[in-house]
């Protein structure tokens, strides 16, 4: 199925919905980091004093379409979702709008937010910006727009250069409204974005500055005891410097990775503009009074964004581990059924490079002993992006390790369950991914598991929850294999990446194992 980017269908459908959309809206585009920025902004707004009722729309969803629409920091109630879904689909059919599944999904969210009269909506662009379904929100509802890091992705639809892609994404700018341009990896992005924003009559918002600082026991509490080996890291203390404020805000950032400092910079640029720009004023919202330094700090610390450098300590029981897996190596650690998994949705070369940098830093700080690093990977078919481009930084980890730390590399190659509501998403066959791995790493430098799971014939489903039981056997097979690779006296890390749809399969397995309690975290 092809993607036909246009606003004509959704505009027609939105005109026929029972109530117009009027919610104050924060609109965020970008290639990488826009979901993290939305999660941070929504969490900060929810921590306001008194609290604001916040709606948040993210795509793709994770486990089901319900978790792409958040209200009060929780996935939308299924009954509320179904009511909106039935209303939108009926109107789409009655008026022959021909809206796509994503356009209808966007309308579900807008109708739900309007019916619930949420105070503020944080709206993530699906793909691009100018012709994305979310750009149908009327000018008068937009408070502020933002652009996170731009890189090459979806070139078939957005253009084959970062300049062309930036033009599409920055085109969500609105006349007279502030626009935050986040930190960029490509120097030309900012210049192109500024030109588009100014051409649209938008106003560039004054940025904030976020810097990492050392842990202070008096301010941040007792630090995690120092331990050898790979462990879940503690939160990162940061200082946030805002325009026209002498004192920085101190906060603990729970999202891991140096790139999250840039995402927090963008999020705080949005918050600062909400507090200071006249176009962001709305009766009763009072952002400047409600978003105190303490509220902002609490909101940052409470942020949860699963599947983005998310750690999960998994226990595989002997029954699920299997004797054949235990016997793969005669030196297998008897406690290898307990493994630490780092789940990340890195799916393009830029996000894979950020993930690789994080892994390299983590391994460099965790000691000098031998380590078994196992990747569990699946990729989406998205030409002209190739598997080699995405995998290259992940498979070059050895080159960045200090002191020539001994590393045994393993790679499990998997499919993923087709996501609900997105029939155009296809996985790269594991055999094709293997060819890419073989071209990047000599056979002597990597162990490979090619999934034995047969995903042929899986049907596309439109329902809000799966009609068939979701597939998890492929992930369990890979985790068993990863656990079996660890040898006595060896450190171990399992990294599950390449696609958020694979992360979703992993989380479904955690639900089956009764270990899903930390997916969304707790404050």
Coordinates of N, CA and C in Angstrom, one line a residue, residues 1 22 33 43 64 84 104-105 153 157-158 182 185 196-197 240 279 294 336 360 391 394 407 426 450 509:
X1 N 0.9 -1.2 0.0 CA 0.0 0.0 0.0 C 0.9 1.2 0.0
X22 N -11.0 22.7 18.8 CA -10.6 24.0 19.4 C -9.5 24.0 20.4
X33 N 13.6 12.3 17.9 CA 13.5 13.0 19.2 C 12.1 13.6 19.4
X43 N 4.6 15.8 30.3 CA 4.8 15.5 31.7 C 5.0 16.8 32.5
X64 N -0.9 -0.9 21.2 CA -2.2 -0.9 20.5 C -2.5 0.6 20.2
X84 N -15.3 7.2 19.6 CA -14.7 8.2 18.7 C -14.5 7.4 17.3
X104 N -7.8 8.9 9.8 CA -8.9 8.6 10.7 C -8.4 8.5 12.1
X105 N -7.2 7.9 12.3 CA -6.6 7.8 13.6 C -6.4 9.2 14.2
X153 N 15.4 10.3 6.3 CA 14.4 9.2 6.6 C 13.2 9.5 5.7
X157 N 9.2 10.1 0.3 CA 8.0 10.9 0.4 C 8.4 12.4 0.7
X158 N 9.6 12.6 1.3 CA 9.9 13.9 1.8 C 11.1 14.6 1.1
X182 N 15.1 23.0 17.5 CA 15.9 22.2 18.4 C 17.3 22.1 17.9
X185 N 22.0 18.1 14.0 CA 23.3 17.5 13.6 C 23.8 18.1 12.3
X196 N 12.0 29.0 6.2 CA 10.6 28.6 6.1 C 9.8 29.2 7.1
X197 N 10.3 29.3 8.3 CA 9.5 29.8 9.4 C 9.2 31.3 9.2
X240 N 19.0 23.8 33.8 CA 18.3 24.4 32.7 C 18.4 25.9 32.8
X279 N 1.3 35.1 22.0 CA 0.4 34.3 21.2 C 0.0 33.0 22.0
X294 N 9.7 24.4 40.5 CA 9.5 23.1 41.1 C 8.6 22.2 40.3
X336 N 22.4 -17.2 33.8 CA 22.2 -16.5 32.5 C 20.8 -16.3 32.2
X360 N 28.6 2.4 23.4 CA 30.0 2.5 23.6 C 30.4 3.2 24.9
X391 N 22.6 -0.5 10.2 CA 23.3 -1.5 11.0 C 24.8 -1.1 11.2
X394 N 26.0 0.3 14.6 CA 25.8 -0.7 15.7 C 26.8 -1.8 15.7
X407 N 35.2 -8.2 23.4 CA 33.8 -8.2 23.2 C 33.4 -9.3 22.3
X426 N 6.1 -3.0 6.4 CA 6.6 -4.3 6.2 C 8.0 -4.5 6.8
X450 N 19.3 -16.6 13.1 CA 18.2 -16.1 12.2 C 17.0 -16.8 12.7
X509 N 5.6 -9.7 25.1 CA 6.2 -10.9 25.8 C 6.3 -10.7 27.3

